Short mmCIF file of C-alpha atoms and ligand atoms in Angstrom, two decimals:
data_model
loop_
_atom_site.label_atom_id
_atom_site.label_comp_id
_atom_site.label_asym_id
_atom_site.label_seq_id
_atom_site.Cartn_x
_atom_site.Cartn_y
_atom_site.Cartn_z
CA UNK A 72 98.05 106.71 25.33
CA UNK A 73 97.98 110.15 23.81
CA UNK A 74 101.08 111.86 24.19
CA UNK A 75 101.92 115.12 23.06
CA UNK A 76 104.29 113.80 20.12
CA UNK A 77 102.70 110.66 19.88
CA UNK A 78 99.88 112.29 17.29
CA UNK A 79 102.15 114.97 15.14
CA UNK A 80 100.37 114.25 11.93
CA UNK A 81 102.43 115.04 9.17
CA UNK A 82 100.35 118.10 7.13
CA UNK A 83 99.33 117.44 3.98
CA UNK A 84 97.11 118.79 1.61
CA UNK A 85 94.88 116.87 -0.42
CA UNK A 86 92.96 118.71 -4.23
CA UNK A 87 91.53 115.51 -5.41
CA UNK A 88 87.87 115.13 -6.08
CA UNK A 89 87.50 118.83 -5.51
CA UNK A 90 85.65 120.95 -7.68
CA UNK A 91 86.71 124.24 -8.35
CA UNK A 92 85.00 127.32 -8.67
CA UNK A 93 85.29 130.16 -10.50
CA UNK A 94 88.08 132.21 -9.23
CA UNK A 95 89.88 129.80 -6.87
CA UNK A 96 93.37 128.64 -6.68
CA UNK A 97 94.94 126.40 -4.44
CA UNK A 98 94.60 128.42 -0.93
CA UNK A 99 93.94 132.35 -1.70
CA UNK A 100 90.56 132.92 -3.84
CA UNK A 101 89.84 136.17 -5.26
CA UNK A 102 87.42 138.12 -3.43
CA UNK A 103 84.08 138.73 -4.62
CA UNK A 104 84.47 141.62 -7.24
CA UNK A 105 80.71 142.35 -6.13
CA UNK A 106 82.03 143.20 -2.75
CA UNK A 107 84.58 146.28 -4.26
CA UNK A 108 81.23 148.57 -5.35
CA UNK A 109 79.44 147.94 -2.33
CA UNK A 110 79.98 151.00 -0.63
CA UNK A 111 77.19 150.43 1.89
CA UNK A 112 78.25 146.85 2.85
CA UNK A 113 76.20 146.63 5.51
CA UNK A 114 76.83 143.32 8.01
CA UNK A 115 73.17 142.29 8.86
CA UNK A 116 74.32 139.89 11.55
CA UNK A 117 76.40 142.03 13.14
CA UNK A 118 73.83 144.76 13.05
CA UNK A 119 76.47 147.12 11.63
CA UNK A 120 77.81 148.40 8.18
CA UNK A 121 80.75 150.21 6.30
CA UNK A 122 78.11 153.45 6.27
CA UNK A 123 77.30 153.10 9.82
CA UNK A 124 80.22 152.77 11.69
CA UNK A 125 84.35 153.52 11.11
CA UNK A 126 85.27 150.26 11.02
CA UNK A 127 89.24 151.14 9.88
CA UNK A 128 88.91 152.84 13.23
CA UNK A 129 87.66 150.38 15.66
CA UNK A 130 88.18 147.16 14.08
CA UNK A 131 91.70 148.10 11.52
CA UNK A 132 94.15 147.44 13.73
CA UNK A 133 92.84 143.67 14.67
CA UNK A 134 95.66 140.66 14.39
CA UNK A 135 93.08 138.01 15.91
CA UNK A 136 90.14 136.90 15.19
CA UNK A 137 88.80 134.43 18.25
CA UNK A 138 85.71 132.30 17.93
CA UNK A 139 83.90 129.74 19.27
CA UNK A 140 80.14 128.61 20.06
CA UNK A 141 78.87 130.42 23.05
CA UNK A 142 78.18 134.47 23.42
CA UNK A 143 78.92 133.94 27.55
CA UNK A 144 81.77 132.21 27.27
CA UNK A 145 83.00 134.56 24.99
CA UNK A 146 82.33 137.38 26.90
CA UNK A 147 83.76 136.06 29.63
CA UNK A 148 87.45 135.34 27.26
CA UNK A 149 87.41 138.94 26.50
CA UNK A 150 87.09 139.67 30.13
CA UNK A 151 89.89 137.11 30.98
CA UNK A 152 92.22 138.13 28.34
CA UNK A 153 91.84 142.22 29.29
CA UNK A 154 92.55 141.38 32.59
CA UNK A 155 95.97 139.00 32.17
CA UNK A 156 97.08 141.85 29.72
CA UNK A 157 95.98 144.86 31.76
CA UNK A 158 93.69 146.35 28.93
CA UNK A 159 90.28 147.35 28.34
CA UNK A 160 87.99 145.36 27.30
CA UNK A 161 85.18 147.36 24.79
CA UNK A 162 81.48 146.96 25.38
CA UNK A 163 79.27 144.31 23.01
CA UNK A 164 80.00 146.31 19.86
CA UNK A 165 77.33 143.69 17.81
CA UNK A 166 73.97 145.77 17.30
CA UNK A 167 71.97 142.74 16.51
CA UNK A 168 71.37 139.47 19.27
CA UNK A 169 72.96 137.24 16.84
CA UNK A 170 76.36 137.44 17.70
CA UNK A 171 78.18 139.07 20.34
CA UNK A 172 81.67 141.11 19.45
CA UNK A 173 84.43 142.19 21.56
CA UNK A 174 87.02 143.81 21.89
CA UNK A 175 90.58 143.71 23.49
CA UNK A 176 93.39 145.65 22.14
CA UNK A 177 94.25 143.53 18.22
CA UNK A 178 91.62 140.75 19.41
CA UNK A 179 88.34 140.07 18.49
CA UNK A 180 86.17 137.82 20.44
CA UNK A 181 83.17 136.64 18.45
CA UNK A 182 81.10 134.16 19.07
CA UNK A 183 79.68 131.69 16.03
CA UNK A 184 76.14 129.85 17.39
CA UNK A 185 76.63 126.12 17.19
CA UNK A 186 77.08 124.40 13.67
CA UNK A 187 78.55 125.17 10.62
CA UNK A 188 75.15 127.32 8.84
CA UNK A 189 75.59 129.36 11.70
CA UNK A 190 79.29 129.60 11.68
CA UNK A 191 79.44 130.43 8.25
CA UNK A 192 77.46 133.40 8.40
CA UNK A 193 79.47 134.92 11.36
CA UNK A 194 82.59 134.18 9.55
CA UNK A 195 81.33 135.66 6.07
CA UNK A 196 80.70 138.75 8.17
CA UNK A 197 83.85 138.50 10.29
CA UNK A 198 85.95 138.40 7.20
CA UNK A 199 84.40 141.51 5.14
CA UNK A 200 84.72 143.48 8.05
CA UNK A 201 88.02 142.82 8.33
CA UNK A 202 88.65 143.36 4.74
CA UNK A 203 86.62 146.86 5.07
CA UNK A 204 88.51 147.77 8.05
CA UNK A 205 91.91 147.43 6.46
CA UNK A 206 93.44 145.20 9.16
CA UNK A 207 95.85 142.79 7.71
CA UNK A 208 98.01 139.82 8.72
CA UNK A 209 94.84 138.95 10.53
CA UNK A 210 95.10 135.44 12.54
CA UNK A 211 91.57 133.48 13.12
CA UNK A 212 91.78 130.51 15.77
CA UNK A 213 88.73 128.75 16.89
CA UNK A 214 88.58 127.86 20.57
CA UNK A 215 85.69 125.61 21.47
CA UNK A 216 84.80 121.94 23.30
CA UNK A 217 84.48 119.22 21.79
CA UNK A 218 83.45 115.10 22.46
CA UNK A 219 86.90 113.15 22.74
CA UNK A 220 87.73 109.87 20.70
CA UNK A 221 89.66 107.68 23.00
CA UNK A 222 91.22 110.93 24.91
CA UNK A 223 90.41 112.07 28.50
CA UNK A 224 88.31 114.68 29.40
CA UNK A 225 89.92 117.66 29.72
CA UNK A 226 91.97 117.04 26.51
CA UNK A 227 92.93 120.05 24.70
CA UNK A 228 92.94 119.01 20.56
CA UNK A 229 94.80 121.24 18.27
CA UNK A 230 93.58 120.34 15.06
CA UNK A 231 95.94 118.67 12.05
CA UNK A 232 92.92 118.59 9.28
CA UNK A 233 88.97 119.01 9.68
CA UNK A 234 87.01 115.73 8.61
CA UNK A 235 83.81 115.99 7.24
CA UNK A 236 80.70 113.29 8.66
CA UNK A 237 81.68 111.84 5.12
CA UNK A 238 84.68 111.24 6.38
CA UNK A 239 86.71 113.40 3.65
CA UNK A 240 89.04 116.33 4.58
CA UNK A 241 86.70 118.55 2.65
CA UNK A 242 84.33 120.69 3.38
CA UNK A 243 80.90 120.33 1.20
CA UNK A 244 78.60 123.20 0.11
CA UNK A 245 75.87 122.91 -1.99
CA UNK A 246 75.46 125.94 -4.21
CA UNK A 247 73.36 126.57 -6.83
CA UNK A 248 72.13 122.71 -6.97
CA UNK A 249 75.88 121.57 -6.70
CA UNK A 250 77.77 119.85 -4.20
CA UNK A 251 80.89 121.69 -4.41
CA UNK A 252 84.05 120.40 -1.95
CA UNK A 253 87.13 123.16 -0.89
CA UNK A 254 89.74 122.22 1.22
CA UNK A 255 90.16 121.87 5.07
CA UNK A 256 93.45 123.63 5.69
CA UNK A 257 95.04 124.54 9.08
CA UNK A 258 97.82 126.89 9.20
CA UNK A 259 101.03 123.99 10.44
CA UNK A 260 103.28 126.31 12.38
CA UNK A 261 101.02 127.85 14.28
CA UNK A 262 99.57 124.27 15.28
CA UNK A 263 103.11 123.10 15.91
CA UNK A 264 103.56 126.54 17.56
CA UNK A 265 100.38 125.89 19.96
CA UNK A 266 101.35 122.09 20.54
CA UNK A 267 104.96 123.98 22.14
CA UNK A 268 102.73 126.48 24.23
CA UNK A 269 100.60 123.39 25.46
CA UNK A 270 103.87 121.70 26.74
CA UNK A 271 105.62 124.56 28.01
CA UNK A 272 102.42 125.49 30.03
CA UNK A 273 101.54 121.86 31.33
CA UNK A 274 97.97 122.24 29.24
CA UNK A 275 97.40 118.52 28.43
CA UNK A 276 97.32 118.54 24.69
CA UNK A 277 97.47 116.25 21.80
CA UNK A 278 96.62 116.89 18.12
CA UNK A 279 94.88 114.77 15.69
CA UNK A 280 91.81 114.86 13.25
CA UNK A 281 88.84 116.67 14.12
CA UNK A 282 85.46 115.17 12.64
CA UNK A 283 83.04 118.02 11.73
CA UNK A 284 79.33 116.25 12.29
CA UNK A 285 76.04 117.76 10.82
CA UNK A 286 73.98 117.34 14.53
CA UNK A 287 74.97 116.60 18.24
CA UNK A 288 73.25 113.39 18.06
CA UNK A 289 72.31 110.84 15.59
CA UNK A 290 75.13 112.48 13.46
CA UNK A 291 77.72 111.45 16.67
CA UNK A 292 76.64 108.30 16.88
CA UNK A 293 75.01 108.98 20.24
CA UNK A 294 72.94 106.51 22.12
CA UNK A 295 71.02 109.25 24.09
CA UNK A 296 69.23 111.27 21.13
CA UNK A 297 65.42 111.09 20.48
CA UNK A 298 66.22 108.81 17.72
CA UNK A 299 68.13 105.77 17.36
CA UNK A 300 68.15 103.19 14.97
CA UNK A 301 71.59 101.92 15.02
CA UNK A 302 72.69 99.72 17.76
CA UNK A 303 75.53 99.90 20.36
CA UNK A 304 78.31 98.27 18.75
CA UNK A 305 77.48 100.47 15.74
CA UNK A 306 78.86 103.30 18.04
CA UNK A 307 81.18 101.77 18.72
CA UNK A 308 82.38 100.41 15.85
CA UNK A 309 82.05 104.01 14.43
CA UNK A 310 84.11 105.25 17.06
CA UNK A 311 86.99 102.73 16.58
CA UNK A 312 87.33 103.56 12.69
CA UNK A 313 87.39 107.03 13.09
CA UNK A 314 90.08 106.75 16.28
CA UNK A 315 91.93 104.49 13.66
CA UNK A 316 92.19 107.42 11.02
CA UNK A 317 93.68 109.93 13.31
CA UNK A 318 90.55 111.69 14.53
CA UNK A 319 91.00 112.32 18.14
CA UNK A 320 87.83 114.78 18.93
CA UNK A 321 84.23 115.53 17.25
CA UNK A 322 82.51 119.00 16.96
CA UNK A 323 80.19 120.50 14.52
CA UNK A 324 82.37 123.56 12.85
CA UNK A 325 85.68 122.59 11.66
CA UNK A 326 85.76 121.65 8.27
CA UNK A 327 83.75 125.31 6.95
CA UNK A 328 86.06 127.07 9.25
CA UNK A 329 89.21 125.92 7.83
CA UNK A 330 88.11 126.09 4.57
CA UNK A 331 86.55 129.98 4.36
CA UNK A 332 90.23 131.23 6.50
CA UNK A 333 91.91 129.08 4.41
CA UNK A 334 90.29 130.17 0.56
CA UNK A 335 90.31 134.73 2.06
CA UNK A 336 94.70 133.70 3.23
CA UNK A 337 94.46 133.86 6.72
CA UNK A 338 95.94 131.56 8.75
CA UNK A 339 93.73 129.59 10.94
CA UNK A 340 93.89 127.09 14.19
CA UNK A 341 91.16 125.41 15.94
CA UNK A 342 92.01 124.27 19.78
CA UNK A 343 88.78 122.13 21.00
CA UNK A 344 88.79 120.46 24.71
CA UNK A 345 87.20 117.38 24.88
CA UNK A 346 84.53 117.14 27.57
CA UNK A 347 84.28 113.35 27.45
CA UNK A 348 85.62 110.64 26.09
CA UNK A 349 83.07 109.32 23.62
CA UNK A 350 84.26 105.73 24.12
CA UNK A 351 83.11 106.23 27.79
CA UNK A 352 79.27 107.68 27.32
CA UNK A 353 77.49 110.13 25.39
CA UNK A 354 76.11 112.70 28.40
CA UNK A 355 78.03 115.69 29.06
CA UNK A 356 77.58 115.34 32.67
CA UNK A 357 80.26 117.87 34.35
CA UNK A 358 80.10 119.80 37.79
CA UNK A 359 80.27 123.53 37.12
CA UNK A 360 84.03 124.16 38.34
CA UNK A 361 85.32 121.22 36.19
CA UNK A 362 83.58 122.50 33.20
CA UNK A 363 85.07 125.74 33.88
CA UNK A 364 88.69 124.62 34.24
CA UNK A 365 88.34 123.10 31.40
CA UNK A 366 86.87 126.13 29.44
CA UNK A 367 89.77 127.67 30.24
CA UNK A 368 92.19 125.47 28.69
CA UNK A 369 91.85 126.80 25.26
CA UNK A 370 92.03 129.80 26.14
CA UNK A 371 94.79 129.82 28.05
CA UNK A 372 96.69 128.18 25.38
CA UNK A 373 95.61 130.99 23.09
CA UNK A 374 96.20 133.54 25.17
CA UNK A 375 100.11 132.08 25.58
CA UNK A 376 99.76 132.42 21.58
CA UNK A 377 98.73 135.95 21.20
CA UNK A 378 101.23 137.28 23.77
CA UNK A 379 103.96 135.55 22.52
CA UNK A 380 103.25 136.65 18.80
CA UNK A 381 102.16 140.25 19.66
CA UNK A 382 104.45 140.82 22.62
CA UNK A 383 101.99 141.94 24.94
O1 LIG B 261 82.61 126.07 20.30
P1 LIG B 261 81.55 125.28 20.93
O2 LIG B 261 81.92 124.75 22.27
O3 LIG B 261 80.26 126.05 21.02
O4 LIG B 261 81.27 124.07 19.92
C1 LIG B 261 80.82 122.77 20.14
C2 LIG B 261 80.28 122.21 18.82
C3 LIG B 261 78.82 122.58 18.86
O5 LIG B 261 78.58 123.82 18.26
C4 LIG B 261 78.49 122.65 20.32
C5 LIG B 261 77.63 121.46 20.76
O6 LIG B 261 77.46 121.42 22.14
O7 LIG B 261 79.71 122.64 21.05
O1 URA B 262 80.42 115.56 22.31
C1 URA B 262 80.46 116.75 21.98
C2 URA B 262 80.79 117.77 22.90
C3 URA B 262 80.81 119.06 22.47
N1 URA B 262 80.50 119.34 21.19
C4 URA B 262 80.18 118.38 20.30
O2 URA B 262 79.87 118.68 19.14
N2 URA B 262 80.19 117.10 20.72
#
């Protein structure tokens, strides 16, 4: 069903019904003009600050910025990647338990904590230090799991545009009483670059739109939550319209993560696996070695990425 051409959305990029803030065009926003005084920026999550550490040393010369849920797994990805391009891998350099930080040559690996209040924090952080560092041209790609709509398990989704659990490709703070909606934009030619990898390295892949839901549960139309008061066929029903509007997988960070890279200029990516097809259960039931194989499909396709674009 879901060939690797079959879902090449064509990109597009959608303004209407947004409100603006102060300071924002189409794409690159101004940085906070707070943020040039702050000489003492210090990165509370990270447990590290501008005063504290040399961050133009250790973090200037980063091109990628990696991220996903878990701190293992991305421990273990730093590990991995150091060892397939024979270089070291640092310690934890995050002083605080929040979030972990690695890293590998021009790669970060950070990890985000699961949903978007959480993501948004580590990416807030992620991107002042790598405007305090100096690094430019800096890449930030997303590699996490995800529940598949009407793919197979083991489904690697490059994302065309995040959805929100409105269903609008917009991604909806509320700030200072307002309900203010930015943009969900993916960088296209690296996800038509990534879709190329996938092929080239038999990494079953298909791209499509990636719904962005508030909880695990009630806001996934799962049957197995605490609470329930819709019925089956609302599921399923749910499941059918959003498979009939392109979405192909459902996770819980997309839409604020391709809106913050996309408002700083970076380009951005998000590669999900699907560890079930929705339209098949709700449990993520999966023996330890298949959940690992399929871990390691993102980042394998990501890692093909990276090499390729850094030549290393
Ligand atoms: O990147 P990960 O695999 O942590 O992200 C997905 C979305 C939620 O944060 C989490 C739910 O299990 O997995
Ligand atoms: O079904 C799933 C699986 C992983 N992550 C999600 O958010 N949903």
């Amino acid at each position: 069903m879901a060939g690797f051409l079959g879902y090449v959305f064509s990109h597009f990029q959608s303004t209407a019904n947004t409100t603006k803030m102060a300071g924002q065009t189409n794409g690159l926003e101004k940085r906070n003009k707070y943020l040039e005084n702050s000489k003492e920026d210090f990165l509370y999550h990270f447990g590290f600050g501008v005063a504290t550490l040399d961050l133009p040393k250790v973090f200037g010369d980063t091109k990628f910025v990696c991220t996903g849920g878990s701190p293992g797994r991305f421990k273990l990805y730093a590990e991995w990647f150091a060892k397939e391009c024979n270089i070291p891998c640092s310690e934890n350099l995050s002083k605080s338990d929040r979030f972990v930080i690695y890293k590998t040559g021009p790669v970060c690996w950070i990890n985000h904590g699961m949903g978007t209040p959480s993501l948004s924090i580590m990416l807030i952080e992620a991107l002042k230090l790598m405007h305090h560092a100096k690094a430019e041209n800096v890449t930030f790609i997303r590699l996490g799991t995800s529940g598949g709509v009407g793919v197979e398990p083991g489904t690697v989704v490059v994302t065309t545009e995040a959805m929100n659990a409105e269903l609008s490709d917009k991604h909806i703070q509320v700030i200072a009483g307002k309900r203010i909606e930015r943009p969900t934009q993916l960088d296209e030619n690296l996800r038509l670059e990534l879709c190329e990898l996938a092929a080239l390295k038999n990494i079953p892949v298909v791209t499509g739109k990636t719904m962005c839901a508030d909880d695990f549960y009630e806001g996934q139309m799962r049957l197995d939550g605490y609470f329930c008061d819709y019925k089956e066929e609302d599921k399923f029903a749910f499941l059918e319209k959003l498979y009939n509007l392109g979405v192909r997988n459902i996770e819980m960070e997309s839409t604020c993560f391709a809106s913050f890279t996309h408002r700083a200029g970076h380009r951005s990516a998000i590669v999900c696996v699907t560890l079930l097809n929705r339209m098949n259960g709700d449990q993520v039931k999966i023996e330890k070695e298949k959940y690992v194989e399929y871990e390691e499909r993102p980042f394998r396709l990501v890692t093909a990425l990276i090499r390729k674009q850094l030549a290393i």
